[in-house]
Coordinates of C-alpha atoms in Angstrom, one line a residue:
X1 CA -5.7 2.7 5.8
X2 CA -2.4 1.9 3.6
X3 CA -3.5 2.3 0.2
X4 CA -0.7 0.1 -1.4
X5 CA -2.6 -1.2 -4.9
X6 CA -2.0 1.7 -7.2
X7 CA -1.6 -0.6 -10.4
X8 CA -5.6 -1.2 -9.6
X9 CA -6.5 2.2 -9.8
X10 CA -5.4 5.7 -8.3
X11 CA -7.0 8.2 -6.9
X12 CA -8.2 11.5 -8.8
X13 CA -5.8 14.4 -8.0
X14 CA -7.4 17.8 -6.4
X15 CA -6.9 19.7 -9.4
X16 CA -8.5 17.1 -11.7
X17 CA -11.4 17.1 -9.7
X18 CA -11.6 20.9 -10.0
X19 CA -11.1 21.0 -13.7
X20 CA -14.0 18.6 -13.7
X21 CA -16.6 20.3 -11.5
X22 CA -17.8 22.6 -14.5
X23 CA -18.3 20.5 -16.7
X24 CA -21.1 18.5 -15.2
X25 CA -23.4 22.0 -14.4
X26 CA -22.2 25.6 -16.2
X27 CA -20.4 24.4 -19.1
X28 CA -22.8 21.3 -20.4
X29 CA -22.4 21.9 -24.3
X30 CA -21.9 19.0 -26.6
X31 CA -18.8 19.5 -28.3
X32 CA -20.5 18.7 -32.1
X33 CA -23.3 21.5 -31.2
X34 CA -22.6 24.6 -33.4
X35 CA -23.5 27.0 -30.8
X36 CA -21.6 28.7 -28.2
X37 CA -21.6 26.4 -25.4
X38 CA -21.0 23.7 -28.0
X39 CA -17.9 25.7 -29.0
X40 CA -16.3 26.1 -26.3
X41 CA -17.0 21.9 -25.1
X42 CA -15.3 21.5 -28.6
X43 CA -11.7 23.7 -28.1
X44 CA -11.6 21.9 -24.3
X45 CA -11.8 18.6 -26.5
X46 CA -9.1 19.4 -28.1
X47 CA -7.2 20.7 -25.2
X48 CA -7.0 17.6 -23.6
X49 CA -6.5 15.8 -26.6
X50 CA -3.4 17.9 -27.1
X51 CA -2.6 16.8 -23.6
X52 CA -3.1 13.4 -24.2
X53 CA -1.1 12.8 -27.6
X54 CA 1.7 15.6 -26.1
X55 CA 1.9 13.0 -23.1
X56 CA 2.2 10.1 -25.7
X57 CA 4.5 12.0 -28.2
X58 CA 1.9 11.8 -31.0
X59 CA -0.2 14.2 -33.3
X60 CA -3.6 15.6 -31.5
X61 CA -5.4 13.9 -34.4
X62 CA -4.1 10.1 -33.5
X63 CA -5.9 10.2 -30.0
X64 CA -9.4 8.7 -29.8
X65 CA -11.3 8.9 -27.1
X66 CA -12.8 5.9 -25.5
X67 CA -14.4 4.5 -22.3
X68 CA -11.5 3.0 -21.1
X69 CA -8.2 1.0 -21.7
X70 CA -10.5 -2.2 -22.0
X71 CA -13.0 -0.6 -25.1
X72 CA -9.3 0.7 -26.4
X73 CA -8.1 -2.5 -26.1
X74 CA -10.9 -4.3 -28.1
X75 CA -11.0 -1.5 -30.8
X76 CA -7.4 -2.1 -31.7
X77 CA -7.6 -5.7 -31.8
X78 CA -11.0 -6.3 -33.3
X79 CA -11.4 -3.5 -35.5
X80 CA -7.8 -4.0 -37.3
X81 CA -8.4 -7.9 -37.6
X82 CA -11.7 -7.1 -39.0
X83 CA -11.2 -4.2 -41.0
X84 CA -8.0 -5.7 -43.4
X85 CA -10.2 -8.9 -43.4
X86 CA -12.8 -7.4 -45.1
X87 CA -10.3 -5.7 -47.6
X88 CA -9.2 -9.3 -48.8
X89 CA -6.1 -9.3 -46.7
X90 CA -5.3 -13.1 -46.3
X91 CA -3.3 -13.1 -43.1
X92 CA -5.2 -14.5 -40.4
X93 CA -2.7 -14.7 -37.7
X94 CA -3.3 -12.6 -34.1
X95 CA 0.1 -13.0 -32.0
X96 CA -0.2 -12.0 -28.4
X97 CA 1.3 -12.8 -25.1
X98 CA 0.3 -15.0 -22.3
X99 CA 0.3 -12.5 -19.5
X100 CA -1.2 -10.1 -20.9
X101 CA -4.7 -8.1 -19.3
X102 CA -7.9 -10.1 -19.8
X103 CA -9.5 -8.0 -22.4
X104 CA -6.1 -8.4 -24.8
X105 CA -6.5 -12.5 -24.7
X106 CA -9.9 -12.2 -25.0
X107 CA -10.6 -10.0 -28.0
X108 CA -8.2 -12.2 -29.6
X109 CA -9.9 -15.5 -28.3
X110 CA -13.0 -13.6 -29.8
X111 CA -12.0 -13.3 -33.6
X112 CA -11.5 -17.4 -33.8
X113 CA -14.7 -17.5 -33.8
X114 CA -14.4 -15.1 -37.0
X115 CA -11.6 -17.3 -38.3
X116 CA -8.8 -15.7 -37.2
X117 CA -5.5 -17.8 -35.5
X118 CA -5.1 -16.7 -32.2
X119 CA -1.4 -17.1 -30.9
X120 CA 0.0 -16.7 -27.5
X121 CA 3.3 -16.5 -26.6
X122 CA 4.8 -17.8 -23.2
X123 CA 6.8 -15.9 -21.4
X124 CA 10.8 -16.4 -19.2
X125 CA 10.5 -17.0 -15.5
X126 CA 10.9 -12.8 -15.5
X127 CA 7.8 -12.5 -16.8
X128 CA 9.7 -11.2 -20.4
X129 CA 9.2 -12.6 -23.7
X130 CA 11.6 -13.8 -25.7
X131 CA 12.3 -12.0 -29.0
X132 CA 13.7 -15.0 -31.0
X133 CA 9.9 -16.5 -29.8
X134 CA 8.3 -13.6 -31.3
X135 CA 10.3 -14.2 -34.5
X136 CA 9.6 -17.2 -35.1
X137 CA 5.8 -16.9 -34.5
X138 CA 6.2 -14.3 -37.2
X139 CA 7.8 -16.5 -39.8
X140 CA 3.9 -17.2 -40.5
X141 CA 2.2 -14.1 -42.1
X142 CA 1.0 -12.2 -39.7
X143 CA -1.7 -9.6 -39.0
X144 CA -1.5 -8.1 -35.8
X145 CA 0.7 -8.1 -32.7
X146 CA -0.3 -7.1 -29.0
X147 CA 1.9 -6.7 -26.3
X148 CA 1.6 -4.7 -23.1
X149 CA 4.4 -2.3 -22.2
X150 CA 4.2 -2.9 -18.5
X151 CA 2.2 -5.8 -16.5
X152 CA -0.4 -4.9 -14.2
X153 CA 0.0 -7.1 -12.0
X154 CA 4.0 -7.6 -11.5
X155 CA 5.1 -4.1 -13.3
X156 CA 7.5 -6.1 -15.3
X157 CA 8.6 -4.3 -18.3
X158 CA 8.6 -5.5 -22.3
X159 CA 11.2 -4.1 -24.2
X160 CA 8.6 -2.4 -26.6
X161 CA 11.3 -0.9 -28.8
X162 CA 12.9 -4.0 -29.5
X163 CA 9.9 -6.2 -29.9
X164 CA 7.9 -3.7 -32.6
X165 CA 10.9 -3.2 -34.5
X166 CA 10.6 -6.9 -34.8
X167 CA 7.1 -6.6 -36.0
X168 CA 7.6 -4.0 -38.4
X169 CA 9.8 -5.9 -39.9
X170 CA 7.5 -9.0 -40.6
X171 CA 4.7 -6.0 -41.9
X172 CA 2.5 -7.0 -39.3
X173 CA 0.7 -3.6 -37.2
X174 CA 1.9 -3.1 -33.5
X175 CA -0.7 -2.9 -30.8
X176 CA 0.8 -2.0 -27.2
X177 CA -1.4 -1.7 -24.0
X178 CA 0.4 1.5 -22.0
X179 CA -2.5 1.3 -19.7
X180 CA -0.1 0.6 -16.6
X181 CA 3.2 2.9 -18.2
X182 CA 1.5 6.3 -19.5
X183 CA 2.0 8.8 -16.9
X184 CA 4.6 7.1 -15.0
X185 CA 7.7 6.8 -17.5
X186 CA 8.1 8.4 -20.9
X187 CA 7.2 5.8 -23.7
X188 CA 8.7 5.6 -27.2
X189 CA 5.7 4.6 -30.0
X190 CA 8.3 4.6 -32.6
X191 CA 7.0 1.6 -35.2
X192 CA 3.7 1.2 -33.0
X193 CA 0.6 1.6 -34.8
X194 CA -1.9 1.3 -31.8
X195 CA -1.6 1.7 -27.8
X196 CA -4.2 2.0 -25.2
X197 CA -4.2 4.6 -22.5
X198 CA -6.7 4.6 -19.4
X199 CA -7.0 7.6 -17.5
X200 CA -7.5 6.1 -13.5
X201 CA -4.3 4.6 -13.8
X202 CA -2.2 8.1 -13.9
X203 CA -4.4 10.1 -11.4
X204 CA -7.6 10.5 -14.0
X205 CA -11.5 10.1 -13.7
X206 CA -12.4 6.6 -14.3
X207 CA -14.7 6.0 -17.1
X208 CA -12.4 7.7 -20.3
X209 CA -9.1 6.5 -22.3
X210 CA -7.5 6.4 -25.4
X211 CA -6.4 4.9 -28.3
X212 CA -3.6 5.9 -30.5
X213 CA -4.0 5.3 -34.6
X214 CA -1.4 6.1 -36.4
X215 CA -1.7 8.5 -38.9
X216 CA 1.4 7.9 -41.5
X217 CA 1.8 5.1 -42.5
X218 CA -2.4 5.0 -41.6
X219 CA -4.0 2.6 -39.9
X220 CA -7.4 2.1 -40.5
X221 CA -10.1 0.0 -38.0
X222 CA -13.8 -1.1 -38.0
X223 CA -15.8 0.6 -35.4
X224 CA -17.1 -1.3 -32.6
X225 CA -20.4 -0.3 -32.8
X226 CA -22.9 2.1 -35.0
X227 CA -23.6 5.5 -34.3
X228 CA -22.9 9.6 -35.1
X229 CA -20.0 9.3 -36.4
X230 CA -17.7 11.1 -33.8
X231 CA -14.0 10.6 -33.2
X232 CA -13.2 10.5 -36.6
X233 CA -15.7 7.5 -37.1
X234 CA -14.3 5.0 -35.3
X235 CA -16.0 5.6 -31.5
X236 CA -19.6 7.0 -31.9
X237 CA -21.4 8.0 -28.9
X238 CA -21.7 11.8 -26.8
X239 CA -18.6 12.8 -25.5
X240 CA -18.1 12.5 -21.6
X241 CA -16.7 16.6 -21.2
X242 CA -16.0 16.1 -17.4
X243 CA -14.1 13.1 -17.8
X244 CA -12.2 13.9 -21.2
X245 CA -11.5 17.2 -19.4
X246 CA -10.0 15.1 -16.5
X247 CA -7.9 13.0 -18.6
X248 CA -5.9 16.3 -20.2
X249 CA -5.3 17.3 -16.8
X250 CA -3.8 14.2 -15.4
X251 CA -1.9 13.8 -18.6
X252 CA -0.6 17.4 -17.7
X253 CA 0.6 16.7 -14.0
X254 CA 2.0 13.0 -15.1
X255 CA 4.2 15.0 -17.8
X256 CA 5.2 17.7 -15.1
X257 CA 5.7 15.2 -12.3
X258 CA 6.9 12.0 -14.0
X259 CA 10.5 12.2 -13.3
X260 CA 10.7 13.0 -9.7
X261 CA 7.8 10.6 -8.5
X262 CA 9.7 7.7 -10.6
X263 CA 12.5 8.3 -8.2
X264 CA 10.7 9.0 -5.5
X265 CA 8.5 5.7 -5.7
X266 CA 11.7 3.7 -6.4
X267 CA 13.2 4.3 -3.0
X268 CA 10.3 3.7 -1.6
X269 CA 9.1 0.0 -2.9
X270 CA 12.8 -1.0 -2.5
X271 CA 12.7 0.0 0.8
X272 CA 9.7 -1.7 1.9
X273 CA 11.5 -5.0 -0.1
X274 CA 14.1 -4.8 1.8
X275 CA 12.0 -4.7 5.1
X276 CA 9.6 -7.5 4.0
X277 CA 13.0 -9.3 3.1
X278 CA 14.4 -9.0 6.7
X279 CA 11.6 -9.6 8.6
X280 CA 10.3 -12.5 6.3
X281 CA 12.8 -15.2 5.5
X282 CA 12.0 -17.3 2.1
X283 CA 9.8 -14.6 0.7
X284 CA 11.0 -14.1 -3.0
X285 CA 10.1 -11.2 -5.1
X286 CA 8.4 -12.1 -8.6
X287 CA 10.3 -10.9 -12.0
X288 CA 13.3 -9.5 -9.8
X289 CA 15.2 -10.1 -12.7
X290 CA 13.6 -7.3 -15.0
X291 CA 13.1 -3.6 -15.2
X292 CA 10.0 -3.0 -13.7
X293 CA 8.0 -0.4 -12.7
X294 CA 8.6 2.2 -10.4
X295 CA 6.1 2.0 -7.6
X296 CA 5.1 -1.8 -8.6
X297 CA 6.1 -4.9 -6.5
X298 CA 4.9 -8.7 -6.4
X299 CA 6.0 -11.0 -3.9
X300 CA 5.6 -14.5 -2.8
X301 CA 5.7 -15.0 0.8
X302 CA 7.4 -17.6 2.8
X303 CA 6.0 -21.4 3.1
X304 CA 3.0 -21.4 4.8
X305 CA 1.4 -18.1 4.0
X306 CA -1.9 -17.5 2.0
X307 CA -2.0 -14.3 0.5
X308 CA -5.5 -14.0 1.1
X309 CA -5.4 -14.6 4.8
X310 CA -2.5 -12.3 4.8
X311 CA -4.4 -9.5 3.7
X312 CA -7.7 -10.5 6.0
X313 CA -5.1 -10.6 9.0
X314 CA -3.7 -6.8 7.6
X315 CA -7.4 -5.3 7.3
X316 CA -5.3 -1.6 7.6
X317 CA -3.2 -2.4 4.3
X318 CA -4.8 -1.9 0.8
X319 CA -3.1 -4.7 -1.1
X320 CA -4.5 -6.7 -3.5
X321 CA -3.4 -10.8 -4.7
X322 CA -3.4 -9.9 -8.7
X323 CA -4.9 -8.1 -11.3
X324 CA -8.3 -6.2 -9.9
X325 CA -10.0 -7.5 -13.0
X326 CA -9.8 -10.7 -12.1
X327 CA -9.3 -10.9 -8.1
X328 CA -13.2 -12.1 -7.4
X329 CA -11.9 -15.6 -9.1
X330 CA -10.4 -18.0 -6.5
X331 CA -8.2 -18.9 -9.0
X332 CA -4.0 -18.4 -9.2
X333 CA -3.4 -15.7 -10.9
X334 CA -2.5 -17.0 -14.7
X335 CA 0.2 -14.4 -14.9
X336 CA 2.2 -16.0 -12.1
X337 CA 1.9 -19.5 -13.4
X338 CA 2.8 -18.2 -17.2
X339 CA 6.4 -17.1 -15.3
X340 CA 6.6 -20.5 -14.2
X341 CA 5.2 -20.4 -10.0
X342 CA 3.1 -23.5 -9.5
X343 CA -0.4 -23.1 -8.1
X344 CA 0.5 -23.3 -4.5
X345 CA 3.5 -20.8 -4.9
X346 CA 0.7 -18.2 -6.9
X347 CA -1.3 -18.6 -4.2
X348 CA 0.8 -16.9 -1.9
X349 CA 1.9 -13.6 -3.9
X350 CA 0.8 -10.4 -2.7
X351 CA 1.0 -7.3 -5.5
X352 CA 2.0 -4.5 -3.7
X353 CA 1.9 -0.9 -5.2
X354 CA 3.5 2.5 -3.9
X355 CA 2.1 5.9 -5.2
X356 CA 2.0 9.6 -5.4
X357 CA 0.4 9.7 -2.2
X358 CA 2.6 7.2 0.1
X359 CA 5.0 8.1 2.6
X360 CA 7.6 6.6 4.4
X361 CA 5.4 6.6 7.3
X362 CA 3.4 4.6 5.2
X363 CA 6.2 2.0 4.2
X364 CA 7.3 1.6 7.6
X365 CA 3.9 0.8 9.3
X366 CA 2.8 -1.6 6.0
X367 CA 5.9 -3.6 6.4
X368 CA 5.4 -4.0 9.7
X369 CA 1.9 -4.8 9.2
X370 CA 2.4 -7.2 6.9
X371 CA 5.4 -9.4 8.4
X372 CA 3.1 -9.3 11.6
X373 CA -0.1 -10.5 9.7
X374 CA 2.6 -13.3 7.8
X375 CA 3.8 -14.5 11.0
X376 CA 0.6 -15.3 12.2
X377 CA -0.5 -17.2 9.1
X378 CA 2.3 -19.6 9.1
X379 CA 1.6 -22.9 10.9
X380 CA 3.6 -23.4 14.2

């Protein structure tokens, strides 16, 4: 098997496994327990915290730990709206971005119900938004802005800096989803008040993420639910050690191996582009217009060819037809038809993702693979 769908989720590296393994038998303390096994859960908290915000280029104290880059997600968006509203701020306006994950258009689809105005940008035929758009939307006053740094399903890149300078400038807060950047690229959070981190997207346990909170000028959120108190108030619940433990570690080796894999995975998904390419005339590659992701790809193949049948005809490829959060719909992927691809053309897009683990080996068997398995699915 070709594992090629690393924006869905990556494996955990050996050494995050190991760090793991004693957490979950010898060293079982809850980190809020005064005694010893409590105290030393509570310095590897903060260990990986460190690794997390170090990672991020934030404070220790502006990482909180969550379930995932979905509960980060919903924290940010939900518990800023809700929190200023019940201060008396009057700004009811939620700007977001068609193509952005699920959870993002859902939490703010969820606060209409709460009275909130729920605003969704489109996006260019790139898969970009437009900044003048962005302005304009915040010529109303405005509450809260989310935009994700990098798509999960194309890997198409916002220009983050650019956009929240925007937003700062209108005195709205900045939520980014880095789910799909952390631990692949460095990331600049410089006027971003929120951003969600997930750690199975950079080599990390499933199960634990992140949410930054800025700390000067503070930002200040309603929990999501009731509880103990822990993580500063805002996520209540026992700590997951093993996992948390996990994260730091992953956070450790994406710092220490970010640059050289970038490059790395580069030459690799352009060189199984430019296979696909030759062997497949009239496929076209999705958002080829915008810096993207290193490892990350999205293609529509040629006339003819459903990507579905395409990957049942390529059983020994791992490959995936959109985001993994929404693949069980038979539905085109709403990302592909915000850029401007019609029903039929989303129909036919495969997302294809390189990682730490693929070879050139790898490349050159999957493209073969693949053009074989297309071949076959277009009608004589």
């Amino acid at each position: 098997m070709i594992y090629l769908d690393y924006l869905s989720t990556t494996p955990c590296e050996p050494a995050v496994v190991e760090a793991m393994l004693p957490w979950f038998g010898e060293d079982f303390g809850n980190p809020h327990s005064p005694h010893g096994p409590g105290r030393k859960a509570a310095d590897a908290l903060e260990r990986a915290r460190e690794s997390v915000a170090r990672l991020l280029g934030v404070e220790t104290r502006e990482i909180v730990f969550t379930s995932g880059a979905t509960e980060a997600n919903n924290l940010a968006i939900k518990g800023a709206a809700r929190h200023l509203a019940r201060l008396g701020d009057p700004r009811r306006r939620i700007v977001t971005v068609a193509t952005e994950h699920k959870c993002v258009l859902e939490s703010v689809r969820d606060l209409k119900s709460g009275g909130f105005e729920a605003v969704v940008l489109g996006v260019d035929g790139e898969g970009r938004v437009d900044p003048e758009a962005l302005r304009e939307a915040l010529k109303v006053p405005t509450l809260l802005v989310s935009i994700m740094a990098a798509n999960n399903e194309t890997g198409v890149l916002q220009d983050i800096p650019q956009l929240a300078a925007i937003v700062k400038e209108s005195g709205a807060l900045m939520h980014v989803d880095l789910a799909q950047m952390a631990g692949k690229m460095p990331v600049s959070l410089r006027d971003v008040d929120l951003a969600s981190v997930s750690a199975h997207k950079m080599y990390g346990p499933k199960g634990i993420g992140a949410l930054y909170v800025r700390r000067k000028p503070r930002v200040r959120l309603e929990p999501l639910f009731s509880g103990g108190g822990q993580e500063r108030g805002l996520r209540s619940g026992a700590l997951p050690m093993p996992l948390i433990v996990g994260f730091g570690e992953a956070a450790d080796l994406a710092a220490a191996t970010m640059g050289d894999e970038a490059a790395r995975q580069v030459f690799l998904r352009d060189d199984l582009w430019a296979q696909l390419r030759e062997g497949l005339p009239g496929i076209a590659l999705n958002g080829a217009g915008a810096p993207r992701l290193a490892g990350a790809m999205n293609v529509c193949l040629p006339e003819g060819c459903r990507a579905l049948d395409v990957l049942e005809a390529c059983p020994d490829v791992a490959a995936s037809t959109g985001s993994a959060c929404t693949a069980a719909e038979i539905a085109p992927s709403y990302v592909l038809t915000a850029m401007g691809l019609s029903a039929e053309k989303a129909s036919r897009c495969l997302r294809l993702s390189v990682g730490r683990s693929t070879s050139k080996a790898d490349i050159d068997r999957a493209a073969s693979l693949l053009i074989a398995a297309a071949r076959a699915c277009q009608p004589n």
